[in-house]
């Protein structure tokens, strides 16, 4: 009898296990059978929810969920239909025609029409509005944007027109290979003219004063607070692809608290930094997303020219001295020991993975090979040669960095390594507040400065900063061959292969002359709960971690 | 009081003006015209003295300006929203901390040189020397993460959600008040009138709470004023650990982002609080000690 009971119990247990197995099997087929509310941690307070005035990742990360532009980007970074359901480009590559879908609505049921884009784009170009990222109009090459921002033409002259309610025509100065990707950016989102002008300066100062047209609506944000949420937008044209009913965001600034909340199941996904990376490096929920931001040391060539006596005896004008510094940094060691594995060594000036050779599909790194490596002997060879040319035995250079903990660690490492590898070199290390570092770089008042560059979709953006016309030519590098090449690249938007080859050639000039010292690209470490699926990760465009289409598997 | 406040406003305003850096983001990407227009919008194109008098005029009308860090948000709203949680937690911590501290101090004084006294001393020294964020992390780990008795972060809706941050903030006032009370109490307990009371047959507890405690409170009131202010103005680290939307964290962030109007508003708020707290302390002296009342009356 006792045995019988035992057998029955075992059978019941086995049956229940079987049932639960099939349930979890079917849940992934049907999707969204688990909970539908996602809890995540925010990175910080929202500086602004006004898409026109966005110039930071927190704001654009929030607006990504609640607004939508002409196109969206799929996980591979390719444009897919957004408010525009289709588009074409004319044969000159400068006139884009977008056809807006008829079923795109604002959260109040009003249709999204062409005028919403005209209004938003003209608002962006209006110099009196002084939008922080307005210069993107110029970078993307929108007709007349430069003159409008300088106050020379009225905003109505901007190269955007609406022949009818559902068509938008955008005219560019010259072909731009990456325009379709750029047009999906936050600052180019549409805005409802009536709603925004009705609120004036109060627009988007809290969630009630914001109008959504994206997958979610914006709720429970008081304008400066540490929490808010996104609620599924029933007016969204693609609402059937959205499984989550709500996403709650709470800003948790303390890493330890964030990790505790994740462990307790109160947060479903978080980002972690250095200290906690070691603890989770073998966790199946860990995803490392390369950030494509390039960290480098910029060289103040001009500073040296102007202060020949006062500073480094013209040392940085000497290409051999620059090359010695270039080869004397061990990036592998820097990443392994100083950054605790949080990065990938640079292979060139352009971050690897940003774009691919249109002919072969190879990435920048695969195309050019690793151009940036550590070679102590080579470094010393250049160093001796440089010293001999300058007729000195010792050089003192100032190294400028921000005063954050992470920047100071890298700064101290560089100081130590350069002094060790290059006899006679004295590095005067000066950590300062970021805004001061920035000011000094913009005034060309530095020898060596730890900086970084997050380029756009176009690989040219990484090297263009060394062009003579760029405000970011901190080194004041001047080379007519390079400048002509950049001008040529800008004119050959339609011939993608020639453009690519020239970009590679231009980068080679900068590397051969050691105009900057590339170090590494960063990574973001993201933890995702095991029952959360369909989360997308992106290195560029949109948000790093995209929960828009996510769903939970059932218990 | 008004003069003190005026001096503080003046000093802060001119010192802040000397801070290196700029409040505008993406400075590098602005055209000259845009930069000029931004300057005009926030009034930075005017000389510093003119801006100073405009500012004084505005605050007299209760206008604290528009934040530079949050687009188009009024500074008064930011500070008001952030001050609520800090004030609530600060006052809770003050009450809990002082009551516990007084209790510990009295017990230590009555059982002078016993193990109870030593225990209280250790507790007080630890409370004074270990920063409150260490306690915050410890409390969070023990009661929220391990025992799962209380929420990990602050919850503005519930009392339970405020227990851990209150305790973390209460450690310092507890330690401070227990030391003051103990020292004073020992002195008072050896004074003649207590001896007289004891001779008359009053029991120890009666003596301590009816006669001794009141006289021991005077030095405590002196330190309590500034302490109230430091409690309600919030602690950056404790606020970060419990994810509290408090004013301490806001001040730090405002300084880092050069949000001048917000820095000014918070400075004025803190100074006004301190001045007010000191004023209340003066009144409390007279309530607690009748001798001061007579002196005050005659002068």
CSV table of C-alpha atoms in Angstrom, one decimal, chain A residues 59-508:
chain,number,residue,atom,x,y,z
A,59,UNK,CA,17.2,62.1,-23.0
A,60,UNK,CA,17.5,60.3,-26.3
A,61,UNK,CA,17.3,56.9,-24.6
A,62,UNK,CA,14.0,58.0,-23.0
A,63,UNK,CA,12.4,59.5,-26.1
A,64,UNK,CA,13.4,56.4,-28.1
A,65,UNK,CA,10.5,54.6,-26.4
A,66,UNK,CA,7.9,57.3,-26.6
A,67,UNK,CA,8.5,59.0,-30.0
A,68,UNK,CA,9.3,57.8,-33.5
A,69,UNK,CA,11.0,59.4,-36.5
A,70,UNK,CA,10.8,58.7,-40.2
A,71,UNK,CA,12.7,55.5,-39.8
A,72,UNK,CA,13.7,53.0,-37.1
A,73,UNK,CA,16.9,51.0,-37.0
A,74,UNK,CA,16.8,47.2,-36.8
A,75,UNK,CA,19.3,45.4,-34.5
A,76,UNK,CA,21.9,45.4,-37.2
A,77,UNK,CA,21.6,49.1,-37.7
A,78,UNK,CA,19.7,49.0,-41.0
A,79,UNK,CA,16.8,51.5,-41.5
A,80,UNK,CA,13.3,50.0,-41.3
A,81,UNK,CA,10.0,51.8,-41.7
A,82,UNK,CA,8.9,54.2,-38.9
A,83,UNK,CA,6.5,57.0,-39.5
A,84,UNK,CA,7.6,56.7,-43.1
A,85,UNK,CA,6.4,53.4,-44.7
A,86,UNK,CA,8.6,53.8,-47.7
A,87,UNK,CA,11.1,56.2,-49.3
A,88,UNK,CA,13.2,56.8,-52.4
A,89,UNK,CA,16.3,58.7,-53.3
A,90,UNK,CA,16.8,60.3,-56.6
A,91,UNK,CA,19.8,59.5,-58.9
A,92,UNK,CA,21.8,62.5,-57.7
A,93,UNK,CA,21.6,61.1,-54.1
A,94,UNK,CA,20.6,64.4,-52.7
A,95,UNK,CA,16.7,64.4,-52.8
A,96,UNK,CA,15.0,62.0,-50.4
A,97,UNK,CA,11.2,61.5,-50.7
A,98,UNK,CA,9.5,59.9,-47.6
A,99,UNK,CA,5.9,58.5,-47.8
A,100,UNK,CA,4.3,58.7,-44.4
A,101,UNK,CA,2.0,55.9,-43.3
A,102,UNK,CA,-1.7,56.9,-42.9
A,103,UNK,CA,-2.0,54.9,-39.6
A,104,UNK,CA,0.6,56.9,-37.6
A,105,UNK,CA,-1.1,58.7,-34.7
A,106,UNK,CA,-0.2,60.8,-31.8
A,107,UNK,CA,-1.3,59.4,-28.4
A,108,UNK,CA,-4.4,61.6,-28.5
A,109,UNK,CA,-5.6,60.1,-31.8
A,110,UNK,CA,-4.5,62.9,-34.0
A,111,UNK,CA,-2.7,61.7,-37.2
A,112,UNK,CA,1.0,62.3,-37.6
A,113,UNK,CA,1.3,64.4,-40.8
A,114,UNK,CA,4.1,66.0,-42.8
A,115,UNK,CA,3.7,69.3,-41.1
A,116,UNK,CA,4.7,67.8,-37.8
A,117,UNK,CA,8.1,67.1,-39.4
A,118,UNK,CA,8.3,70.5,-41.0
A,119,UNK,CA,7.5,72.2,-37.6
A,120,UNK,CA,10.0,70.1,-35.7
A,121,UNK,CA,12.9,70.5,-38.2
A,122,UNK,CA,12.4,74.3,-38.5
A,123,UNK,CA,12.3,74.5,-34.8
A,124,UNK,CA,15.7,72.7,-34.7
A,125,UNK,CA,17.2,75.0,-37.3
A,126,UNK,CA,15.9,78.2,-35.6
A,127,UNK,CA,19.0,80.0,-34.2
A,128,UNK,CA,16.9,81.7,-31.5
A,129,UNK,CA,15.9,78.3,-30.2
A,130,UNK,CA,19.5,77.5,-29.8
A,131,UNK,CA,19.1,73.7,-29.8
A,132,UNK,CA,22.3,72.0,-28.5
A,133,UNK,CA,22.5,69.5,-31.3
A,134,UNK,CA,21.3,71.8,-34.2
A,135,UNK,CA,24.7,71.4,-35.9
A,136,UNK,CA,23.6,67.9,-36.9
A,137,UNK,CA,21.6,69.5,-39.6
A,138,UNK,CA,24.8,70.9,-41.1
A,139,UNK,CA,26.6,67.6,-40.6
A,140,UNK,CA,23.8,65.7,-42.4
A,141,UNK,CA,24.0,68.2,-45.2
A,142,UNK,CA,20.5,69.6,-45.2
A,143,UNK,CA,20.2,72.5,-47.7
A,144,UNK,CA,20.6,76.0,-46.2
A,145,UNK,CA,21.0,74.7,-42.6
A,146,UNK,CA,24.3,76.4,-42.1
A,147,UNK,CA,23.1,79.8,-43.3
A,148,UNK,CA,19.9,79.5,-41.2
A,149,UNK,CA,21.8,78.6,-38.0
A,150,UNK,CA,24.0,81.7,-38.6
A,151,UNK,CA,20.9,83.8,-38.9
A,152,UNK,CA,21.4,84.7,-42.5
A,153,UNK,CA,18.3,82.9,-43.9
A,154,UNK,CA,14.8,82.3,-42.5
A,155,UNK,CA,13.9,78.8,-41.2
A,156,UNK,CA,11.4,78.4,-44.0
A,157,UNK,CA,14.4,78.1,-46.4
A,158,UNK,CA,15.4,74.8,-44.8
A,159,UNK,CA,15.7,71.9,-47.3
A,160,UNK,CA,12.6,70.1,-46.1
A,161,UNK,CA,9.2,70.4,-47.9
A,162,UNK,CA,5.8,68.8,-47.7
A,163,UNK,CA,4.1,68.5,-51.2
A,164,UNK,CA,1.1,66.8,-49.4
A,165,UNK,CA,0.0,65.7,-45.9
A,166,UNK,CA,1.8,62.3,-46.2
A,167,UNK,CA,4.9,63.2,-48.2
A,168,UNK,CA,8.2,64.8,-47.1
A,169,UNK,CA,11.0,65.8,-49.5
A,170,UNK,CA,14.4,66.5,-48.0
A,171,UNK,CA,17.1,68.1,-50.0
A,172,UNK,CA,20.8,67.6,-49.2
A,173,UNK,CA,23.8,69.7,-50.3
A,174,UNK,CA,25.6,66.6,-51.4
A,175,UNK,CA,25.0,62.9,-51.2
A,176,UNK,CA,25.3,61.4,-47.7
A,177,UNK,CA,25.6,57.6,-47.5
A,178,UNK,CA,24.5,57.6,-43.9
A,179,UNK,CA,21.6,59.9,-44.2
A,180,UNK,CA,18.9,57.3,-43.8
A,181,UNK,CA,20.4,56.2,-40.5
A,182,UNK,CA,20.8,59.8,-39.2
A,183,UNK,CA,17.2,60.7,-40.1
A,184,UNK,CA,15.9,58.4,-37.4
A,185,UNK,CA,17.8,60.3,-34.6
A,186,UNK,CA,16.0,61.9,-31.7
A,187,UNK,CA,16.4,65.5,-32.9
A,188,UNK,CA,14.6,64.7,-36.2
A,189,UNK,CA,11.5,63.2,-34.5
A,190,UNK,CA,8.2,65.0,-35.5
A,191,UNK,CA,6.4,67.3,-33.0
A,192,UNK,CA,2.7,68.2,-33.1
A,193,UNK,CA,2.7,71.9,-33.9
A,194,UNK,CA,-0.5,72.7,-32.1
A,195,UNK,CA,0.4,70.9,-28.9
A,196,UNK,CA,3.9,72.3,-28.7
A,197,UNK,CA,3.1,75.9,-29.5
A,198,UNK,CA,0.2,75.7,-27.1
A,199,UNK,CA,2.5,74.9,-24.2
A,200,UNK,CA,5.4,77.2,-25.3
A,201,UNK,CA,8.3,77.0,-22.9
A,202,UNK,CA,6.4,74.5,-20.7
A,203,UNK,CA,6.4,71.9,-23.5
A,204,UNK,CA,7.9,68.6,-22.2
A,205,UNK,CA,8.5,69.9,-18.7
A,206,UNK,CA,6.6,66.8,-17.3
A,207,UNK,CA,5.0,63.7,-18.7
A,208,UNK,CA,1.6,65.3,-19.0
A,209,UNK,CA,3.0,68.0,-21.2
A,210,UNK,CA,4.6,65.6,-23.6
A,211,UNK,CA,2.8,64.0,-26.7
A,212,UNK,CA,3.9,60.6,-27.8
A,213,UNK,CA,3.8,58.9,-31.2
A,214,UNK,CA,6.1,56.0,-30.3
A,215,UNK,CA,5.5,52.4,-29.1
A,216,UNK,CA,4.9,53.7,-25.6
A,217,UNK,CA,3.4,56.8,-24.0
A,218,UNK,CA,5.4,58.8,-21.4
A,219,UNK,CA,3.9,58.7,-17.8
A,220,UNK,CA,4.6,59.5,-14.2
A,221,UNK,CA,7.5,61.9,-14.8
A,222,UNK,CA,7.4,65.1,-12.8
A,223,UNK,CA,10.1,66.9,-14.7
A,224,UNK,CA,13.1,66.3,-12.5
A,225,UNK,CA,12.3,63.1,-10.6
A,226,UNK,CA,14.1,59.8,-10.3
A,227,UNK,CA,11.4,57.6,-11.7
A,228,UNK,CA,9.0,57.4,-14.6
A,229,UNK,CA,7.3,54.9,-16.8
A,230,UNK,CA,6.4,54.0,-20.4
A,231,UNK,CA,2.9,52.6,-21.0
A,232,UNK,CA,2.0,50.7,-24.2
A,233,UNK,CA,0.5,53.2,-26.8
A,234,UNK,CA,-2.7,51.8,-28.1
A,235,UNK,CA,-2.5,54.3,-31.0
A,236,UNK,CA,0.9,53.0,-32.2
A,237,UNK,CA,0.7,51.6,-35.7
A,238,UNK,CA,2.8,48.6,-34.9
A,239,UNK,CA,1.3,47.9,-31.4
A,240,UNK,CA,0.8,44.2,-32.2
A,241,UNK,CA,4.6,43.8,-32.1
A,242,UNK,CA,4.7,45.2,-28.6
A,243,UNK,CA,4.2,42.7,-25.8
A,244,UNK,CA,5.1,44.7,-22.7
A,245,UNK,CA,2.2,46.8,-21.2
A,246,UNK,CA,4.5,48.9,-19.1
A,247,UNK,CA,8.1,49.7,-18.5
A,248,UNK,CA,9.0,51.2,-15.1
A,249,UNK,CA,12.3,53.1,-14.8
A,250,UNK,CA,13.9,54.0,-11.5
A,251,UNK,CA,17.2,55.9,-11.4
A,252,UNK,CA,19.6,54.0,-9.1
A,253,UNK,CA,22.9,55.8,-8.8
A,254,UNK,CA,24.6,53.4,-6.3
A,255,UNK,CA,26.0,50.3,-8.1
A,256,UNK,CA,25.6,48.1,-5.0
A,257,UNK,CA,21.9,49.0,-4.6
A,258,UNK,CA,21.3,48.4,-8.3
A,259,UNK,CA,22.9,44.9,-8.1
A,260,UNK,CA,20.9,44.1,-4.9
A,261,UNK,CA,17.6,45.0,-6.6
A,262,UNK,CA,18.5,42.9,-9.6
A,263,UNK,CA,19.4,39.9,-7.4
A,264,UNK,CA,16.1,40.4,-5.5
A,265,UNK,CA,14.2,40.3,-8.8
A,266,UNK,CA,13.0,43.9,-8.4
A,267,UNK,CA,14.8,45.0,-11.5
A,268,UNK,CA,14.8,42.8,-14.6
A,269,UNK,CA,17.8,44.2,-16.3
A,270,UNK,CA,20.7,46.6,-15.3
A,271,UNK,CA,24.0,47.9,-16.5
A,272,UNK,CA,27.0,47.3,-14.4
A,273,UNK,CA,30.5,48.9,-14.2
A,274,UNK,CA,34.0,47.8,-13.4
A,275,UNK,CA,33.7,46.7,-9.7
A,276,UNK,CA,30.9,44.3,-10.3
A,277,UNK,CA,32.1,43.1,-13.7
A,278,UNK,CA,34.4,40.5,-12.2
A,279,UNK,CA,31.6,39.1,-10.1
A,280,UNK,CA,29.3,38.6,-13.1
A,281,UNK,CA,31.8,37.9,-15.9
A,282,UNK,CA,30.6,34.2,-16.2
A,283,UNK,CA,26.9,35.0,-15.6
A,284,UNK,CA,24.8,33.7,-18.5
A,285,UNK,CA,22.7,36.9,-18.3
A,286,UNK,CA,25.7,39.2,-19.0
A,287,UNK,CA,25.9,40.9,-22.4
A,288,UNK,CA,28.9,43.0,-23.4
A,289,UNK,CA,28.0,45.7,-26.0
A,290,UNK,CA,30.9,47.5,-27.6
A,291,UNK,CA,30.3,51.2,-27.4
A,292,UNK,CA,32.2,52.4,-30.5
A,293,UNK,CA,33.4,55.4,-28.6
A,294,UNK,CA,37.1,55.9,-29.2
A,295,UNK,CA,39.4,56.9,-26.3
A,296,UNK,CA,42.6,58.5,-27.3
A,297,UNK,CA,45.3,60.9,-26.3
A,298,UNK,CA,45.2,64.1,-28.4
A,299,UNK,CA,48.4,65.9,-29.1
A,300,UNK,CA,48.6,69.7,-28.9
A,301,UNK,CA,50.9,70.3,-31.9
A,302,UNK,CA,49.9,73.9,-32.3
A,303,UNK,CA,50.3,74.7,-28.6
A,304,UNK,CA,53.8,73.6,-29.0
A,305,UNK,CA,54.4,75.7,-32.1
A,306,UNK,CA,53.1,78.8,-30.4
A,307,UNK,CA,54.9,78.3,-27.1
A,308,UNK,CA,58.2,77.1,-28.6
A,309,UNK,CA,60.3,78.4,-25.7
A,310,UNK,CA,57.8,78.0,-22.9
A,311,UNK,CA,56.8,74.4,-23.2
A,312,UNK,CA,58.3,71.5,-24.8
A,313,UNK,CA,60.9,73.0,-27.1
A,314,UNK,CA,58.8,72.2,-30.1
A,315,UNK,CA,58.9,68.5,-29.3
A,316,UNK,CA,55.4,67.7,-30.5
A,317,UNK,CA,55.9,69.2,-33.9
A,318,UNK,CA,58.5,66.5,-34.4
A,319,UNK,CA,56.9,63.5,-35.9
A,320,UNK,CA,59.4,61.1,-34.4
A,321,UNK,CA,58.6,62.2,-30.9
A,322,UNK,CA,54.9,61.8,-31.6
A,323,UNK,CA,55.5,58.3,-33.0
A,324,UNK,CA,57.6,57.4,-29.9
A,325,UNK,CA,54.7,58.3,-27.7
A,326,UNK,CA,52.3,56.4,-30.0
A,327,UNK,CA,54.2,53.1,-29.8
A,328,UNK,CA,55.1,53.3,-26.2
A,329,UNK,CA,51.6,52.5,-24.8
A,330,UNK,CA,50.7,48.9,-24.1
A,331,UNK,CA,46.9,49.0,-24.7
A,332,UNK,CA,46.4,45.3,-23.8
A,333,UNK,CA,48.0,45.9,-20.4
A,334,UNK,CA,46.0,49.1,-19.9
A,335,UNK,CA,42.7,47.3,-20.6
A,336,UNK,CA,43.5,44.1,-18.6
A,337,UNK,CA,44.9,45.7,-15.5
A,338,UNK,CA,43.7,49.3,-15.4
A,339,UNK,CA,40.3,49.0,-17.0
A,340,UNK,CA,39.5,45.5,-15.6
A,341,UNK,CA,38.7,44.2,-19.1
A,342,UNK,CA,36.3,47.0,-19.9
A,343,UNK,CA,37.3,47.7,-23.4
A,344,UNK,CA,38.8,46.6,-26.7
A,345,UNK,CA,42.2,47.8,-27.9
A,346,UNK,CA,42.0,50.3,-30.8
A,347,UNK,CA,43.1,49.1,-34.2
A,348,UNK,CA,43.1,52.5,-35.8
A,349,UNK,CA,41.5,56.0,-35.3
A,350,UNK,CA,38.1,54.9,-36.6
A,351,UNK,CA,36.4,52.6,-34.1
A,352,UNK,CA,36.3,49.1,-35.4
A,353,UNK,CA,32.8,47.9,-36.3
A,354,UNK,CA,31.3,51.3,-37.1
A,355,UNK,CA,31.0,50.5,-40.8
A,356,UNK,CA,32.0,47.9,-43.3
A,357,UNK,CA,33.8,47.9,-46.7
A,358,UNK,CA,30.9,48.1,-49.2
A,359,UNK,CA,32.7,45.8,-51.6
A,360,UNK,CA,34.1,43.0,-49.3
A,361,UNK,CA,32.0,43.5,-46.2
A,362,UNK,CA,35.2,43.6,-44.1
A,363,UNK,CA,35.2,45.9,-41.0
A,364,UNK,CA,37.8,48.7,-40.7
A,365,UNK,CA,40.0,46.6,-38.6
A,366,UNK,CA,39.9,43.7,-41.0
A,367,UNK,CA,40.6,46.0,-43.9
A,368,UNK,CA,43.6,47.8,-42.5
A,369,UNK,CA,45.0,45.3,-40.0
A,370,UNK,CA,46.0,46.4,-36.5
A,371,UNK,CA,47.8,49.7,-36.9
A,372,UNK,CA,48.0,50.5,-33.2
A,373,UNK,CA,50.3,48.4,-31.1
A,374,UNK,CA,52.9,48.5,-28.4
A,375,UNK,CA,56.5,48.2,-29.5
A,376,UNK,CA,59.0,49.5,-26.9
A,377,UNK,CA,62.1,49.1,-29.1
A,378,UNK,CA,60.5,50.9,-32.0
A,379,UNK,CA,59.3,53.6,-29.6
A,380,UNK,CA,62.8,54.1,-28.3
A,381,UNK,CA,64.2,54.2,-31.8
A,382,UNK,CA,61.9,57.0,-32.8
A,383,UNK,CA,62.6,58.7,-29.4
A,384,UNK,CA,66.3,58.8,-29.9
A,385,UNK,CA,65.9,60.0,-33.4
A,386,UNK,CA,63.5,62.7,-32.3
A,387,UNK,CA,65.8,63.9,-29.5
A,388,UNK,CA,68.8,64.0,-31.8
A,389,UNK,CA,66.8,66.1,-34.3
A,390,UNK,CA,65.8,68.5,-31.6
A,391,UNK,CA,69.2,68.5,-30.0
A,392,UNK,CA,68.0,67.9,-26.5
A,393,UNK,CA,68.3,65.0,-24.0
A,394,UNK,CA,65.2,65.6,-22.0
A,395,UNK,CA,61.6,66.7,-22.7
A,396,UNK,CA,58.9,67.7,-20.3
A,397,UNK,CA,55.3,67.3,-21.4
A,398,UNK,CA,52.1,68.0,-19.6
A,399,UNK,CA,49.4,65.4,-19.6
A,400,UNK,CA,45.9,66.7,-19.1
A,401,UNK,CA,42.9,64.4,-18.1
A,402,UNK,CA,39.6,64.8,-16.4
A,403,UNK,CA,39.6,64.3,-12.6
A,404,UNK,CA,37.2,61.3,-12.5
A,405,UNK,CA,38.5,58.2,-10.9
A,406,UNK,CA,38.6,56.2,-14.1
A,407,UNK,CA,40.4,59.0,-16.1
A,408,UNK,CA,42.9,59.4,-13.3
A,409,UNK,CA,43.7,55.7,-13.3
A,410,UNK,CA,44.4,55.9,-17.0
A,411,UNK,CA,46.3,59.1,-16.7
A,412,UNK,CA,48.6,57.7,-14.0
A,413,UNK,CA,49.2,54.6,-16.0
A,414,UNK,CA,50.2,56.6,-19.1
A,415,UNK,CA,52.5,58.9,-17.1
A,416,UNK,CA,54.2,55.8,-15.7
A,417,UNK,CA,54.5,53.9,-18.9
A,418,UNK,CA,55.8,56.8,-21.0
A,419,UNK,CA,58.4,57.7,-18.4
A,420,UNK,CA,59.5,54.1,-18.2
A,421,UNK,CA,59.7,53.4,-21.9
A,422,UNK,CA,61.2,56.7,-23.0
A,423,UNK,CA,64.3,57.8,-21.1
A,424,UNK,CA,64.5,61.5,-20.7
A,425,UNK,CA,60.8,62.1,-20.8
A,426,UNK,CA,59.1,63.8,-17.9
A,427,UNK,CA,55.3,63.7,-17.8
A,428,UNK,CA,53.8,66.4,-15.7
A,429,UNK,CA,50.4,64.9,-14.9
A,430,UNK,CA,47.5,67.4,-14.4
A,431,UNK,CA,44.0,66.1,-13.7
A,432,UNK,CA,41.3,68.8,-13.9
A,433,UNK,CA,37.6,69.2,-14.0
A,434,UNK,CA,36.2,68.0,-17.3
A,435,UNK,CA,34.9,71.4,-18.4
A,436,UNK,CA,38.4,72.9,-17.8
A,437,UNK,CA,40.1,70.1,-19.8
A,438,UNK,CA,37.6,70.7,-22.6
A,439,UNK,CA,38.1,74.5,-22.5
A,440,UNK,CA,41.9,74.1,-22.7
A,441,UNK,CA,41.6,71.6,-25.6
A,442,UNK,CA,39.2,74.0,-27.5
A,443,UNK,CA,41.8,76.8,-27.0
A,444,UNK,CA,44.7,74.5,-28.1
A,445,UNK,CA,46.3,75.0,-24.8
A,446,UNK,CA,47.6,71.6,-24.0
A,447,UNK,CA,50.5,69.1,-24.7
A,448,UNK,CA,48.8,65.8,-24.3
A,449,UNK,CA,45.2,65.3,-23.3
A,450,UNK,CA,43.2,62.2,-22.6
A,451,UNK,CA,40.0,62.5,-24.6
A,452,UNK,CA,37.6,60.6,-26.7
A,453,UNK,CA,35.4,60.7,-29.7
A,454,UNK,CA,32.0,59.2,-30.3
A,455,UNK,CA,31.4,59.6,-34.0
A,456,UNK,CA,28.2,59.3,-35.9
A,457,UNK,CA,27.3,56.6,-38.4
A,458,UNK,CA,29.9,57.9,-40.8
A,459,UNK,CA,33.5,56.7,-40.3
A,460,UNK,CA,34.5,60.1,-41.7
A,461,UNK,CA,33.4,61.7,-38.4
A,462,UNK,CA,36.3,60.1,-36.6
A,463,UNK,CA,39.0,61.5,-38.9
A,464,UNK,CA,37.3,64.7,-39.9
A,465,UNK,CA,38.1,66.3,-36.5
A,466,UNK,CA,41.7,66.6,-37.6
A,467,UNK,CA,40.6,68.5,-40.7
A,468,UNK,CA,41.7,72.1,-40.9
A,469,UNK,CA,38.0,73.3,-41.0
A,470,UNK,CA,36.9,71.4,-37.9
A,471,UNK,CA,36.4,73.2,-34.6
A,472,UNK,CA,37.7,70.0,-33.0
A,473,UNK,CA,41.0,70.1,-34.7
A,474,UNK,CA,42.5,70.4,-31.2
A,475,UNK,CA,46.0,69.6,-32.3
A,476,UNK,CA,45.8,72.3,-35.1
A,477,UNK,CA,47.2,69.7,-37.4
A,478,UNK,CA,47.7,71.1,-40.9
A,479,UNK,CA,48.4,68.9,-43.9
A,480,UNK,CA,47.2,70.0,-47.4
A,481,UNK,CA,47.3,66.4,-48.7
A,482,UNK,CA,45.0,65.3,-45.9
A,483,UNK,CA,42.7,68.3,-46.2
A,484,UNK,CA,42.3,67.8,-49.9
A,485,UNK,CA,41.5,64.1,-49.4
A,486,UNK,CA,38.8,65.0,-46.8
A,487,UNK,CA,37.2,67.4,-49.3
A,488,UNK,CA,37.3,64.7,-51.9
A,489,UNK,CA,35.6,62.2,-49.6
A,490,UNK,CA,32.8,64.7,-48.9
A,491,UNK,CA,32.1,65.1,-52.6
A,492,UNK,CA,31.9,61.4,-53.4
A,493,UNK,CA,28.8,60.4,-51.5
A,494,UNK,CA,27.5,58.3,-54.4
A,495,UNK,CA,30.6,56.3,-55.1
A,496,UNK,CA,30.6,54.3,-51.9
A,497,UNK,CA,33.6,52.2,-52.8
A,498,UNK,CA,35.8,55.1,-53.7
A,499,UNK,CA,34.7,57.0,-50.6
A,500,UNK,CA,35.5,54.0,-48.4
A,501,UNK,CA,39.0,53.6,-49.9
A,502,UNK,CA,39.7,57.3,-49.5
A,503,UNK,CA,38.6,57.2,-45.8
A,504,UNK,CA,41.0,54.4,-45.2
A,505,UNK,CA,43.8,56.3,-47.0
A,506,UNK,CA,43.0,59.5,-45.0
A,507,UNK,CA,43.2,57.5,-41.7
A,508,UNK,CA,46.5,56.1,-42.9
